[in-house]
Every structure is written in structure tokens, then in C-alpha cells.
XYZ file of C-alpha atoms in Angstrom:
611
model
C -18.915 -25.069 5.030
C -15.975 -24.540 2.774
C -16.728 -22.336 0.238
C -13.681 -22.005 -1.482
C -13.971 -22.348 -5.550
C -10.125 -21.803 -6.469
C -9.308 -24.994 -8.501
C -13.535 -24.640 -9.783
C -14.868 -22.842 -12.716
C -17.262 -20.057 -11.309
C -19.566 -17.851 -13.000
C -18.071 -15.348 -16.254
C -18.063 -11.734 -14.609
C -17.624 -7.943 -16.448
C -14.857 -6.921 -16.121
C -14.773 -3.574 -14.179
C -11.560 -1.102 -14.108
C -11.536 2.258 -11.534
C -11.697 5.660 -13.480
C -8.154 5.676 -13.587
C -8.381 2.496 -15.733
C -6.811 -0.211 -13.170
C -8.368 -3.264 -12.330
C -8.929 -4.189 -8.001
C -5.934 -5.983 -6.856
C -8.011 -8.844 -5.912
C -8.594 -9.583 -9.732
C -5.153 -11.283 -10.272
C -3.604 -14.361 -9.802
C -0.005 -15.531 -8.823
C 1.892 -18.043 -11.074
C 5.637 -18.894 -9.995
C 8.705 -20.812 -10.402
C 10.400 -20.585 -7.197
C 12.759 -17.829 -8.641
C 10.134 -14.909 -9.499
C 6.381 -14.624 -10.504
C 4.033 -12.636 -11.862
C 0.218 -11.356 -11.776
C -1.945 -12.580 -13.941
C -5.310 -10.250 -14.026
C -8.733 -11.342 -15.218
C -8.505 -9.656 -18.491
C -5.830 -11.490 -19.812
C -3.040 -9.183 -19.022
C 0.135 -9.995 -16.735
C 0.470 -6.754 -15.107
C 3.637 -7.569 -13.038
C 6.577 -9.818 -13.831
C 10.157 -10.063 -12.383
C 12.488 -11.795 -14.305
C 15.085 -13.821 -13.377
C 14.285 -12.822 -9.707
C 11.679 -12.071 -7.370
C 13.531 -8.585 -6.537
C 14.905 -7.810 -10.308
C 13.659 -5.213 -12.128
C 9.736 -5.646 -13.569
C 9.533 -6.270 -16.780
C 5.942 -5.377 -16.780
C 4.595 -3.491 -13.773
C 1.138 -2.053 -16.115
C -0.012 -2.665 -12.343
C 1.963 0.270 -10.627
C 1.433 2.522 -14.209
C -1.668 1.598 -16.331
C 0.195 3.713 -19.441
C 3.744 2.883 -19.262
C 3.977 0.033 -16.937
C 4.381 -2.311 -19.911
C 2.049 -5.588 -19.868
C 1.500 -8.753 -21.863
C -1.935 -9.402 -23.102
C -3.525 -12.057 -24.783
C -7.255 -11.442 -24.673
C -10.206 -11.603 -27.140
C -10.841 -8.139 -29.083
C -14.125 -6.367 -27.397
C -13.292 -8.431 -23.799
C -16.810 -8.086 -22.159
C -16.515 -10.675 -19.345
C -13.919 -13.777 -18.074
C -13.629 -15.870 -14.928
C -10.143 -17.311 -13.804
C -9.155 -20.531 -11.530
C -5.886 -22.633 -10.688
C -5.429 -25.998 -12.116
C -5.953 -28.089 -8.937
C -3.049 -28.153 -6.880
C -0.722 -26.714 -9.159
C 0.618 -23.005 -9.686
C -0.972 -23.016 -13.273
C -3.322 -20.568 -13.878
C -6.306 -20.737 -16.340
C -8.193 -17.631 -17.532
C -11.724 -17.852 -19.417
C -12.324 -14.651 -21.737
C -15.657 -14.380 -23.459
C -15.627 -11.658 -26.703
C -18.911 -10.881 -28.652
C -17.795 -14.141 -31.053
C -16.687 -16.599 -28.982
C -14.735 -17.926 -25.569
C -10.996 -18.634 -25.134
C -8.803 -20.097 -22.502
C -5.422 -19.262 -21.603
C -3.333 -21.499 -19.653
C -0.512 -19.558 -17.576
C 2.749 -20.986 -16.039
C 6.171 -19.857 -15.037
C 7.072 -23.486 -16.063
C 9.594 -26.017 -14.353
C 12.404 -28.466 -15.780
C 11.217 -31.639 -16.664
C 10.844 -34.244 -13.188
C 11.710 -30.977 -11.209
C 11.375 -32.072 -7.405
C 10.520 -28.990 -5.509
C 11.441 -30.234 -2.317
C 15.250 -30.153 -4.090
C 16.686 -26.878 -2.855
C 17.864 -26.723 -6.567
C 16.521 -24.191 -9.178
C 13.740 -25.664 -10.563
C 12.664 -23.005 -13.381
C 13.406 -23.127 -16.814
C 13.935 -19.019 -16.709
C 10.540 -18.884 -19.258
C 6.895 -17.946 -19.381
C 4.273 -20.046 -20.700
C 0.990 -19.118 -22.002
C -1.201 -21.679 -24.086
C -4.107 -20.024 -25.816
C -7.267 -22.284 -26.847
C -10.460 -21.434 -28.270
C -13.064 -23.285 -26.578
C -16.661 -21.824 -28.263
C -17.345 -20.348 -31.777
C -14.654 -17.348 -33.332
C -12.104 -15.380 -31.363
C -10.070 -12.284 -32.795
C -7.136 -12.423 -30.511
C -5.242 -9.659 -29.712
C -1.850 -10.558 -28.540
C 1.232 -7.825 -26.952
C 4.264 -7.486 -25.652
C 5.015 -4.202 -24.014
C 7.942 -4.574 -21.797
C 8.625 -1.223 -19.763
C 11.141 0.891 -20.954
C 13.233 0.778 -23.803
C 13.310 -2.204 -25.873
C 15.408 -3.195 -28.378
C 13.450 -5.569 -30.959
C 14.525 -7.820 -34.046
C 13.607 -10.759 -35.765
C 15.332 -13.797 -34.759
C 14.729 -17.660 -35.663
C 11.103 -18.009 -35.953
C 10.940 -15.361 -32.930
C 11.930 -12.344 -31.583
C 14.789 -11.323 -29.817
C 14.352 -8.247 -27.158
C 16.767 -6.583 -24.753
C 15.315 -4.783 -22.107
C 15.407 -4.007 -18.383
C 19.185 -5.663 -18.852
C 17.730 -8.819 -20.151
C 17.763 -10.542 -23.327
C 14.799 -12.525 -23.740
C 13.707 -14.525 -26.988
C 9.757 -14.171 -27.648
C 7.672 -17.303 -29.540
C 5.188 -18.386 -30.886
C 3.589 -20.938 -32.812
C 1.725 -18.975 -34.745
C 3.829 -16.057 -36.897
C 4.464 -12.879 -34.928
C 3.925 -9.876 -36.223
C 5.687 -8.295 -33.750
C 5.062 -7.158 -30.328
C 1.776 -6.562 -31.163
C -0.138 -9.478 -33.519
C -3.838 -9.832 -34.060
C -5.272 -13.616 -35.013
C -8.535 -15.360 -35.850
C -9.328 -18.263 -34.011
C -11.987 -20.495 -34.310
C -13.499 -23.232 -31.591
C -10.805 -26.299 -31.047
C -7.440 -24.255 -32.405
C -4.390 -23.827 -30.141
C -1.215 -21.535 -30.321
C 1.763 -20.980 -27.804
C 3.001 -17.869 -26.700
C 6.708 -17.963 -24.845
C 8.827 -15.509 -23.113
C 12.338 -16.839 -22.099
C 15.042 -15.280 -20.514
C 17.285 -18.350 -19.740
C 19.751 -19.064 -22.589
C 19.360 -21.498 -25.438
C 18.642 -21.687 -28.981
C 15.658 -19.259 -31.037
C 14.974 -22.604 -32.762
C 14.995 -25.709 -31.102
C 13.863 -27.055 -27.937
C 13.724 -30.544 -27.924
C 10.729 -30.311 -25.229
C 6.950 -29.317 -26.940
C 5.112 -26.873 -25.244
C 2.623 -29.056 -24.310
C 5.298 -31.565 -22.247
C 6.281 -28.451 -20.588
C 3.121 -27.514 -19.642
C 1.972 -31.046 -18.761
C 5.667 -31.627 -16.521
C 5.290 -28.448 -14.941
C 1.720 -29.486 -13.394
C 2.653 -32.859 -12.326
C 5.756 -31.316 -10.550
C 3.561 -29.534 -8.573
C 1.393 -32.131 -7.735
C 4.221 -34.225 -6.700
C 5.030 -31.912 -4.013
C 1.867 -30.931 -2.963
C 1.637 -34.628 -1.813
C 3.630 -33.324 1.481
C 0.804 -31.704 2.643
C -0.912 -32.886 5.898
C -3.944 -31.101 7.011
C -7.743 -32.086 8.838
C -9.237 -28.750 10.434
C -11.464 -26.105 9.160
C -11.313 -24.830 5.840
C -9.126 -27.621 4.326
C -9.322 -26.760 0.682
C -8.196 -23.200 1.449
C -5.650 -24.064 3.379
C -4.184 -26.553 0.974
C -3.999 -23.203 -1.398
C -2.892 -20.790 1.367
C 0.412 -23.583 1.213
C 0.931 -23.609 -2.278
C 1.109 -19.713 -2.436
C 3.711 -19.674 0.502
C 5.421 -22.128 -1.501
C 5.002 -19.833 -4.811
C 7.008 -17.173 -2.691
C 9.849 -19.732 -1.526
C 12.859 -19.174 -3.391
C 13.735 -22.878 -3.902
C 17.264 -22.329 -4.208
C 17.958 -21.347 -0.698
C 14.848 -21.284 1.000
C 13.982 -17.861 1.685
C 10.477 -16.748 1.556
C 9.650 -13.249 0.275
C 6.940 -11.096 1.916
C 4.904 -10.183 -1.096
C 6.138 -10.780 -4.949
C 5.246 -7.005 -5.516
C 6.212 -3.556 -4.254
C 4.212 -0.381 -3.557
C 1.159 -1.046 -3.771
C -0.908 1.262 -1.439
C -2.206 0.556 1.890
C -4.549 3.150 1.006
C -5.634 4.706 -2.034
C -3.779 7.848 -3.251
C -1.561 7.780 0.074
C 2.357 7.592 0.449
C 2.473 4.125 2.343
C 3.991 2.381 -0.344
C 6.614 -0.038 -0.210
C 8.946 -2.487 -1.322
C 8.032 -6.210 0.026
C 10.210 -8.758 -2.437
C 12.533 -9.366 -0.018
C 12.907 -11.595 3.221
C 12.410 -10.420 6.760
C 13.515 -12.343 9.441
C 10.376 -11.966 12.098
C 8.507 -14.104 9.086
C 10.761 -17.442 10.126
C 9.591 -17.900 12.985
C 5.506 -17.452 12.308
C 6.172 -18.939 8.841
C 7.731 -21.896 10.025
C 5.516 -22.877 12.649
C 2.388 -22.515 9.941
C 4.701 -24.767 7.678
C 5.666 -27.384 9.830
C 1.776 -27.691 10.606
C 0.574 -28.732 7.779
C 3.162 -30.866 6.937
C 6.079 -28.913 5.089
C 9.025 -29.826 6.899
C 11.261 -29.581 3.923
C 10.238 -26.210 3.634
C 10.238 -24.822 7.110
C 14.095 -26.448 7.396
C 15.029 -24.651 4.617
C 13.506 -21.015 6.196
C 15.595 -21.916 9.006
C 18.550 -22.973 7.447
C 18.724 -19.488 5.679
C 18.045 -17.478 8.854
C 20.690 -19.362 10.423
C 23.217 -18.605 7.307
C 22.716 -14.869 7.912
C 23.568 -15.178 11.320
C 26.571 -16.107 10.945
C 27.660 -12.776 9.127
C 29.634 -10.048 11.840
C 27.628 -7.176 12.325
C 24.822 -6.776 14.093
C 21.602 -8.623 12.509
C 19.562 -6.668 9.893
C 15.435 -7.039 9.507
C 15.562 -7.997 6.221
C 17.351 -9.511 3.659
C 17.709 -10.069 -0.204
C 16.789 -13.047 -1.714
C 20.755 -13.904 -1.137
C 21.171 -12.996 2.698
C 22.869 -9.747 1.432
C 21.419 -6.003 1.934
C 18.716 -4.919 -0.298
C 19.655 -1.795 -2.505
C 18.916 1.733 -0.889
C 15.342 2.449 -0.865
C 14.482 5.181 -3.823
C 11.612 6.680 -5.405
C 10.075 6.236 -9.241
C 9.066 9.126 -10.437
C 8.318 7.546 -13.749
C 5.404 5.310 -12.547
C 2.106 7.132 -10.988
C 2.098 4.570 -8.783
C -1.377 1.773 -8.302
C -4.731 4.056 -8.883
C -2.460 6.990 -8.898
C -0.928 6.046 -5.502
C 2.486 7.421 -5.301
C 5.312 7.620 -4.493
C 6.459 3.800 -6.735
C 9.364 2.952 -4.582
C 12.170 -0.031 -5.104
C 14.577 -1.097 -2.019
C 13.332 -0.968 1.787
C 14.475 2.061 3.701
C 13.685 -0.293 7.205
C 16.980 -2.696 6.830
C 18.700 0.151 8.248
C 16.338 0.143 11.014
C 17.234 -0.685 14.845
C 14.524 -3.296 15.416
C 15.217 -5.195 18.595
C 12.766 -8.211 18.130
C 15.143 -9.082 15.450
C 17.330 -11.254 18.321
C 14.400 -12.938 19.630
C 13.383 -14.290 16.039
C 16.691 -15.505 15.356
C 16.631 -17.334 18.440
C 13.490 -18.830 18.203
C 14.428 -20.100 14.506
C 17.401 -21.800 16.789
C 15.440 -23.365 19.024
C 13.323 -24.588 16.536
C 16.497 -25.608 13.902
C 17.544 -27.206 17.363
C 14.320 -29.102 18.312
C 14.294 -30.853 15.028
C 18.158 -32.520 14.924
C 19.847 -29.492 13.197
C 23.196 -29.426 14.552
C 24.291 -25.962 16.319
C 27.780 -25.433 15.352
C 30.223 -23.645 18.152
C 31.059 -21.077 15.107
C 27.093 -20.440 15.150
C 26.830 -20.254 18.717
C 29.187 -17.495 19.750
C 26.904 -15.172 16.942
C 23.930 -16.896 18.491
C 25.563 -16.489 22.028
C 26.473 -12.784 21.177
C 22.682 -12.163 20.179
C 21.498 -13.093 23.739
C 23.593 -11.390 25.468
C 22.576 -8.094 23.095
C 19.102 -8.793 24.062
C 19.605 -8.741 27.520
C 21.254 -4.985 28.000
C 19.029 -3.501 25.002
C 15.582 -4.232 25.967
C 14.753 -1.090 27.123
C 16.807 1.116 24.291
C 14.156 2.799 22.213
C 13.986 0.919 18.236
C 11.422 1.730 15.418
C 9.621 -2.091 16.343
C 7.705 -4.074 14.195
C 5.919 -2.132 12.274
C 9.237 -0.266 11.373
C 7.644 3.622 12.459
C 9.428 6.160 10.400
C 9.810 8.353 13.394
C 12.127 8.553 16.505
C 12.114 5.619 18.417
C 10.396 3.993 21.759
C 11.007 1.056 23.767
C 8.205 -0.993 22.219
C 6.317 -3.869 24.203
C 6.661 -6.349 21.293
C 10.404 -5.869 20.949
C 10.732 -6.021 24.807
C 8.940 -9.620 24.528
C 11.284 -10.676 21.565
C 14.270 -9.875 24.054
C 12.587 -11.953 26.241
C 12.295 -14.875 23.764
C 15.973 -14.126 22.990
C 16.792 -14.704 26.765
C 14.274 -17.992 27.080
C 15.457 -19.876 23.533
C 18.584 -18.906 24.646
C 18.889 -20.650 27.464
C 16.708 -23.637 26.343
C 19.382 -24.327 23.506
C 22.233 -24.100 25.632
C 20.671 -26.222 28.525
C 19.585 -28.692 26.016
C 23.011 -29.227 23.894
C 25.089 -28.509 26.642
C 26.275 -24.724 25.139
C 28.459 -22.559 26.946
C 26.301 -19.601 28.694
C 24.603 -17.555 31.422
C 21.547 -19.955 31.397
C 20.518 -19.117 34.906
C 21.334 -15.350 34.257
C 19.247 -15.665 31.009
C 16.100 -16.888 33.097
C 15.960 -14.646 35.634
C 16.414 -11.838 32.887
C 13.919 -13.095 30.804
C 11.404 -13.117 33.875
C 12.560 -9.588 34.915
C 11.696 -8.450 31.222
C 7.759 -10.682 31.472
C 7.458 -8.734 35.108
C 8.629 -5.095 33.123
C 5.978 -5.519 30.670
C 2.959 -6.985 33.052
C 3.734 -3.912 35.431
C 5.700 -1.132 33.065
C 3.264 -1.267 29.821
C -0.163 -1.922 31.778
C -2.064 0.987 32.253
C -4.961 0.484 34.821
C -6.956 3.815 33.459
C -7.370 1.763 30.332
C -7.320 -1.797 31.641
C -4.905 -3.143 29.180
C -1.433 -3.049 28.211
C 0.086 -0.574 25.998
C 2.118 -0.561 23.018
C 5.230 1.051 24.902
C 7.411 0.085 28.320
C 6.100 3.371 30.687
C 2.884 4.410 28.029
C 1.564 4.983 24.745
C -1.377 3.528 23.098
C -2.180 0.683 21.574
C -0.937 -1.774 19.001
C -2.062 -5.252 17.388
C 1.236 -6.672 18.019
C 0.195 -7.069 21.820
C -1.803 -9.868 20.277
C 1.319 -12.312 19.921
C 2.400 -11.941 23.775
C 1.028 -15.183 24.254
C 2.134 -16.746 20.793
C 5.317 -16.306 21.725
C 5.003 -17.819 25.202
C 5.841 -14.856 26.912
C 2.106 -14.024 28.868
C -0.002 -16.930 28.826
C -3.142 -16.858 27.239
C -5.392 -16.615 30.454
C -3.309 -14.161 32.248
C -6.051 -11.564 33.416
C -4.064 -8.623 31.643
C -3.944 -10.215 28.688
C -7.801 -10.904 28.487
C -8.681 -7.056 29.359
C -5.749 -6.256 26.408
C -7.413 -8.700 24.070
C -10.657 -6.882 24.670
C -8.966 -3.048 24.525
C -7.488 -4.227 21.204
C -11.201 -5.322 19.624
C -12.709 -1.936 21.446
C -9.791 0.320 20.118
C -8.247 -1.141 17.171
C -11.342 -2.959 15.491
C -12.285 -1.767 11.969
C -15.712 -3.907 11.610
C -15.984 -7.694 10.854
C -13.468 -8.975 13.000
C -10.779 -6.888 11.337
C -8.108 -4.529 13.149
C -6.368 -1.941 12.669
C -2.391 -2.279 13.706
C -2.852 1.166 15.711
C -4.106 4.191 14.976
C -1.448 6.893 13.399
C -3.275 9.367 15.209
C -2.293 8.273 18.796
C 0.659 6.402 17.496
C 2.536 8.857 15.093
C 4.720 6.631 12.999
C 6.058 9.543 10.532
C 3.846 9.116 7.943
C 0.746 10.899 6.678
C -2.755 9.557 6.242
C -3.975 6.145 7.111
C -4.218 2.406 6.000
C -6.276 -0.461 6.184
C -6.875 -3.518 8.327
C -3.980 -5.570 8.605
C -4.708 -8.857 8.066
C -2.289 -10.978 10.195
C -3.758 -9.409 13.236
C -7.073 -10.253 12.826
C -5.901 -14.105 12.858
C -3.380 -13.148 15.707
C -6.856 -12.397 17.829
C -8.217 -15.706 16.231
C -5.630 -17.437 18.093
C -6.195 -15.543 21.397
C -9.955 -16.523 21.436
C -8.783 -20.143 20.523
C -6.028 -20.316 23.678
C -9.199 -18.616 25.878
C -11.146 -21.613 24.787
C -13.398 -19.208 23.322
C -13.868 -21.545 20.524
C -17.251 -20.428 18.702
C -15.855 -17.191 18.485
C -13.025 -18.216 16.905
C -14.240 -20.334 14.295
C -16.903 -17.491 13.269
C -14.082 -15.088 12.597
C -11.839 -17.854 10.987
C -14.792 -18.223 8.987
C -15.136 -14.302 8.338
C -11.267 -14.312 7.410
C -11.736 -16.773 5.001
C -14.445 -15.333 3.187
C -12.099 -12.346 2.328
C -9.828 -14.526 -0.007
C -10.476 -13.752 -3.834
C -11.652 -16.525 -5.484
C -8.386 -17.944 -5.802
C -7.904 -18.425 -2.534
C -5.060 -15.469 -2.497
C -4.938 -13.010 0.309
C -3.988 -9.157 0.445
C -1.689 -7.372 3.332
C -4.402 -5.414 4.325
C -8.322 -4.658 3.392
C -10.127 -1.492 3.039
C -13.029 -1.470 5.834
C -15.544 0.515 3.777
C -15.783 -1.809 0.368
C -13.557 -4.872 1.714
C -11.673 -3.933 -1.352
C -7.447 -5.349 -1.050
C -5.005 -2.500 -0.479
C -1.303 -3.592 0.031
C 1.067 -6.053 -1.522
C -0.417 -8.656 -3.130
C -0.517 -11.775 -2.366
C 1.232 -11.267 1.075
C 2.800 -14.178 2.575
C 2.331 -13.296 6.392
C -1.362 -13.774 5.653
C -1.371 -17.030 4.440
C 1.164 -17.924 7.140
C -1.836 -16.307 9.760
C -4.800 -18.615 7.846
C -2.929 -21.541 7.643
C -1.497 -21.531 11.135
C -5.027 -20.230 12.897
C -6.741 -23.000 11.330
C -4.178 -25.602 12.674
C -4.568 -24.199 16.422
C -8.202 -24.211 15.942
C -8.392 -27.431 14.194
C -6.028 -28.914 17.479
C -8.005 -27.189 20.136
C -11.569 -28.781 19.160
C -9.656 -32.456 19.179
C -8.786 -31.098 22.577
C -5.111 -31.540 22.134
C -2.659 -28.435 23.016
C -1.678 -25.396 20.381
């Protein structure tokens, strides 16, 4: 049964905050414009907000620094309890807030020019925050406040305010009168009111749009698109959501999809695994694209692969990750200014890993080929002698030690998974070529990509344990062994890839059907302490029981995995084993990519037809 309430308007809750006065992660909301978004949390306050860009600085990050994060609240004085849902299929978020007088309703977008198509590839936002306030049951004293971080520079301007802060100038209001950042109203049952933050230029006075068009355009752009989608398997409604969050962390303009709108938030509480996730890793295409394309998003999974293919063609050797722009994310430092989520520091900004060796890296860009290639996009020869060059690097590094997928922060190892990505590199390779009649080593690139499948059958199994290990020649073990047959390298049925898939549940299982990636204390990655349960790998092992045939199995713990969204329907990196509680960046994009593309094998493999 589908038990997702999203887009439905549950039961009012209290509102509960830890001792260090923070609301659980999986209390907020996303809203978006396909240029940056924010968090919207249950008691009215947006908590995190990047302005113009997914990876600019926060404007309000009250999230990462209850005190002098900043925020912008609009709640009812006294807030004793609220309930929150989308407008259905749209981006728009409503919040209900109930105060000791009365009940209000705010209405949040990041809003989009009017007739925006978001299937364009074109900027779409109108570079402004939204939030309509009405009062839906007896009197409401609203509070209402600005509080970028940082300095701000504040005057009156028009019938607004005009701020500079965090390098922006923004113009603030409202359609009631501001009394500055901070204003208190009384409301009674059927009034409205507008509140607007805009960073995009144009006049303090006019805008020829009302709110209430905005608003109104804004939702039926969204519903426009959301016509695209194509689904019929388990858990349909959530699914449907899962695909308009991916599409809330698209940048329209070029395609890219960010891992997580947020940075450092901890993958456990008062730890140092913190890190920066607005940005674009290439290992996502390839998953991401496949969910996409699945459900019927082929505008957006040609656009993923379009961008991955635009990096390519830079010299150098391939990076991990990218900006928003295909360019290299600033140098990975640490805010001492912020006490981090719960007191969970070190904040950090930038991504230390896109100076990481990470050999899977040629594999994914050669699987986004062979994809980009499968569906009529036209391989340039300019693109194949970088393409060409990244098979051939694949071939003679395999076995080089790299810091691998989950980017360990120690010396390296020759890593199973980025052994198999070589091997992809090799196989797509050669399938491209063969098909469009490239120049290359085709034959060569077979029988190397078969000497790398034998290397990792024979070189990473370990008979003691009766399953393959997480390094060519040893080590322990690691989730990522999970994919081996999602990426066509072992098949699904291969008898050392059942015993693995059972080590993996013995070893790595947290409870529930969740897993651990690998345990830090048999697989030192650099890094103190521990984490949670990764998500993504607990739908990896969906898919293994679903290529088994072990279908039951696998639409119990599809079942389980879907039980963990909030009741939005958004999804954490991780979970905390103990009280299920999120932990990591919020929402995270690789585990909507893992419930949307799990349901669509297991929805396929119970009409019988191949996954």
C-alpha cells in the first residue's frame, strides 16, 4: 500500500528542537528554482538558502548555526504545533502553524517566469523568494524576520527594503508595512500579506506581475512538466516526488544535477564527517540517468549527459566533481564561525576530493557515452580522441592504487569498484567505437576488459570469507561490491556474487535492511568516528535480490526504504540505525536516484520483462 501523504494534509504535530535548539533534519522541506533552493523547516523558518546559486554563499544557514546562521521566519507568536505538505506536483511548499489564537498558512516558492517551460535548458527563475502568508482560523500575531548571516547593510527603499549582504543586493517586500527586519502583525481569519526576497534586478516599486500570478504561474509551470513523467510499479506516488526533487536539484541552465543543495551536515552527530555536496559528481550521470530515463525524463537525462560530455572535452585528466559550470570547485576550507548542525563541526565550504585520483571516474564517462550514443547523440571525432584517450587510461591504470568511491582520506588501494569502472571504460569503449565505426583497439579493449572481470572474480575473492573484497589482493568489505552487477560487469547469478551479496547483509547490515558502506574500523579511510547507513546501498542490494529473482524480498525492503522518507517524500544521505533519525546532506539526490530506479527494476521484473 502506498502510504505516502506528501501533497496531503496530515495531522498538526509539536514541534520538538534537540537541547542545542535545532530542529531533526527530516523536519524541512526543499523549494527550488532550478538555480538554488532552500529549506523550509516546520516552524516556519527557512534555515538554508543560496542565492543566486546552488553553491553561492548561504544567505541563511540558521541550520549549520542555530545563533548566527541567520534565518527567515514567519510564524505565529507562541508556535505550539504545525504540519507541512507540497502543493501536488509542484515545488511549492505549504506550512500550517497553529498559535494559542489561531492557524496560519504559508505558501513557499522560489518562483518561476511567467509560461516558464522547464524542459527549456533556459533559466527559468525570477532570482526571488516567495512567501504568501494567510490566516485560515480565528487571530494570529505574526512574527515576521529577516536575519541574513553576516553583516548587513539595511535602508529603506520604495515601499521596501534594500539589503547588501553576502555580496548581494537584495530588495525585501511586503504588502503589509515593514518595520524592518523584524515586524510583528495581527491577523485575523481570511487576511493575506506577501513577503518577497529578490535578488535579480528591477525596480523597489513596480512589478507589473501580482504576487498572486506569480505564485499561481509558478505552480502550473511545474505541473506542465511534471506531465513527462511515465511510471506503473510500486510506490507510484513516491516516486512521482522522488522525480520532482531530482528535478529541484537540476540546474536547468545546463543540466547538471547537484548531490545535495546543502553542505556539512553530519553523518553523525558531533563527528568531523562533514562536507560540502552542492556540486556535481560525475559517477551520479550514469545512475542518475538511467533512474531518469525510467520514468520518463528524457529531456532531463540528455541534458546530464550533455554536461558530462562538455567536461570531457577539457585537457587534463578528468576530475570527480564539478561546479555547477564544469569548472573546479573552490579549495575545500573550514568555518570556524558556524558550530556546525547540533554542534557538529568542523562547517566546511569546497570539496577537498576533486583533487582526488579516483579511477572509476573513466568508466562513468564512458558509460554516459554509450548511453549519449544509444539515444542519437552524435559523437564528435574532437570528443572521441578525449573519449579515446580515457580508455586507453583505463586500461594501464586499473591496478594503480586511487582513494575510490567513497573518496578515503587516506593513502590509496587498488579498489574493486574502480577496477570494475575500468572495466566499463574498456566495454563502452569498445561498444561505441564498434557501433559508429570509431577509430580504436576494440578487440584489445575486450580482451582487457575480460582480463580485468577474471582479476576481480579471482584477485578480490577471498575463499576464508566466501565473498569478494573491497580491494584487488584483500581488504574487507564495502557496499560498492553491490553495483558489480549494475554495471554489467558480474552477472547477477554468478555464484561469487550471491555469497558477496550475503557477506555484505552479514557484515555491513545496520538493522532493517540498511547497510553500512564499510566499517572504518577494518577499512581505515582517515577519518575518526563513524557514520550512518548509507542509503543508496540499501537500494543497490534491492536490486541484487530483484536480478536473483528474489522478488518478495525485494519488494519488503523497497517497502522498508520507503517508509524512511519524511512526510514529504524527501530522503536523507544516510540514517542513524538507533532512532532512524536523518544524518547527512539533505535531501540527497543519489537517494532518490536509488528509489526511483529500484522501483522501476522491480516494477519490470514482476511484468517479467528484463532490468
Amino acid at each position: 500500500m502506498d502510504v505516502y501523504r506528501g501533497e496531503t494534509q496530515t495531522d498538526f504535530k509539536p514541534l520538538r528542537y534537540s537541547a542545542e535548539g535545532y530542529l531533526g533534519i527530516e523536519e524541512y522541506g526543499l523549494i527550488g528554482d532550478g538555480a538554488g533552493a532552500a529549506l523550509v523547516g516546520r516552524d516556519g523558518a527557512i534555515a538554508w538558502l543560496c542565492a543566486p546559486r546552488f553553491d553561492s554563499q548561504p544567505l541563511f544557514c540558521s541550520l549549520l548555526d542555530a545563533r548566527r546562521g541567520g534565518a527567515f521566519v514567519i510564524a505565529p507568536e507562541h508556535l505550539t504545533e504545525s504540519r507541512h505538505y507540497y502543493l501536488p506536483d509542484t515545488g511549492v511548499l505549504v506550512t500550517e502553524m497553529r498559535g494559542p489564537q489561531g492557524v496560519m498558512r504559508v505558501t513557499d516558492a522560489l518562483t518561476f517566469r511567467t509560461g516558464a517551460n522547464l524542459n527549456e535548458g533556459v533559466r527559468a527563475a525570477r532570482g526571488e523568494l516567495l512567501r504568501s502568508v494567510e490566516v485560515l482560523e480565528g487571530e494570529v500575531p505574526l512574527r515576521v524576520a529577516l536575519i541574513p548571516r553576516g553583516q548587513v547593510e539595511a535602508e529603506p527603499h520604495g515601499d521596501g527594503l534594500k539589503l547588501h549582504c553576502s555580496g548581494l543586493d537584495l530588495r525585501f517586500t511586503a504588502t503589509l508595512p515593514l518595520q524592518g527586519l523584524h515586524s510583528r502583525y495581527r491577523l485575523v481569519q481570511g487576511e493575506r500579506a506577501h513577503f518577497v526576497l529578490r535578488w535579480a534586478p528591477g525596480s523597489y516599486r513596480y512589478d507589473p506581475i501580482s504576487h498572486d500570478e506569480v505564485m499561481q504561474g509558478t505552480v502550473a509551470s511545474w505541473r506542465r512538466w511534471i506531465e513527462g513523467f511515465e511510471y506503473e510499479g510500486p510506490r507510484a506516488a513516491l516516486v512521482r516526488r522522488s522525480a520532482i526533487t531530482l528535478k529541484l536539484l537540476d540546474h536547468f541552465e545546463n543540466g547538471a544535477i547537484i548531490a545535495a543543495p546543502t553542505s556539512s551536515l553530519p553523518e553523525a552527530l558531533g563527528g568531523v564527517r562533514n562536507w560540502d555536496y552542492r556540486y556535481t559528481w560525475v559517477r551520479d550521470a550514469a545512475f542518475s540517468v538511467y533512474a531518469l530515463r525510467g520514468v520518463g525524463l528524457s529531456v532531463e537525462a540528455q541534458a546530464f549527459l550533455a554536461w558530462v560530455l562538455d567536461d570531457v572535452e577539457n585537457p587534463g585528466r578528468p576530475r570527480v566533481l564539478y561546479d555547477l559550470d564544469g569548472g573546479v570547485p573552490p579549495a575545500e576550507w573550514e568555518d570556524g564561525d558556524l558550530e556546525g548542525y547540533r554542534r557538529s563541526a568542523p562547517v566546511r565550504w569546497g570539496n577537498a576530493a576533486v583533487e582526488q585520483r579516483q579511477h572509476d571516474v573513466f568508466g562513468e564517462i564512458l558509460d554516459c557515452a554509450y548511453q549519449w550514443a544509444n539515444r542519437g547523440g552524435r559523437i564528435t571525432p574532437h570528443l572521441w580522441s578525449y573519449l579515446h584517450e580515457h580508455v586507453e587510461r583505463a586500461r594501464v591504470e586499473w591496478r594503480e592504487p586511487d582513494h575510490g568511491i567513497w573518496e578515503v582520506r587516506t593513502a590509496g588501494h587498488p579498489f574493486t569498484y574502480s577496477a570494475a569502472l575500468c572495466h566499463v571504460a574498456l566495454d563502452r569503449g569498445a561498444r561505441v567505437a564498434e557501433r559508429l565505426g570509431l577509430p580504436g583497439d576494440v578487440a584489445g579493449w575486450r580482451t582487457d576488459a575480460e582480463a580485468i572481470r577474471q582479476a576481480i572474480l579471482n584477485e578480490a575473492w577471498r575463499a576464508e570469507r566466501n565473498t569478494l573484497t573491497e580491494h584487488l589482493g584483500g581488504g574487507w568489505l564495502d557496499a560498492s561490491l553491490l553495483t558489480l552487477p549494475l554495471r554489467r560487469v558480474v552477472p547477477f547469478d554468478h555464484p561469487r556474487m550471491v555469497a558477496t551479496v550475503e557477506a555484505v547483509q552479514q557484515r555491513l547490515g545496520a538493522g532493517d535492511g540498511l547497510l553500512y558502506r564499510y566499517i572504518p574500523e577494518e577499512s581505515p579511510d582517515g577519518l575518526p568516528g563513524h557514520e550512518g547507513a548509507f542509503l543508496l546501498c540499501s537500494f543497490w542490494l534491492l536490486d541484487n535480490f530483484t536480478g536473483q529473482g528474489r522478488l518478495d524480498e525485494a519488494m519488503a525492503l523497497y517497502d522498508s526504504l520507503c517508509d524512511r522518507a519524511n512526510e514529504l517524500g524527501l530522503l536523507p544521505e544516510q540514517i542513524d540505525p538507533a532512532s532512524g533519525a536523518f544524518l547527512g546532506n539533505f535531501p540527497q539526490a543519489f537517494s532518490h536516484v536509488g528509489l526511483i530506479a529500484s522501483g522501476r527494476n522491480l516494477a519490470q521484473a514482476m511484468q517479467g520483462l528484463p532490468t
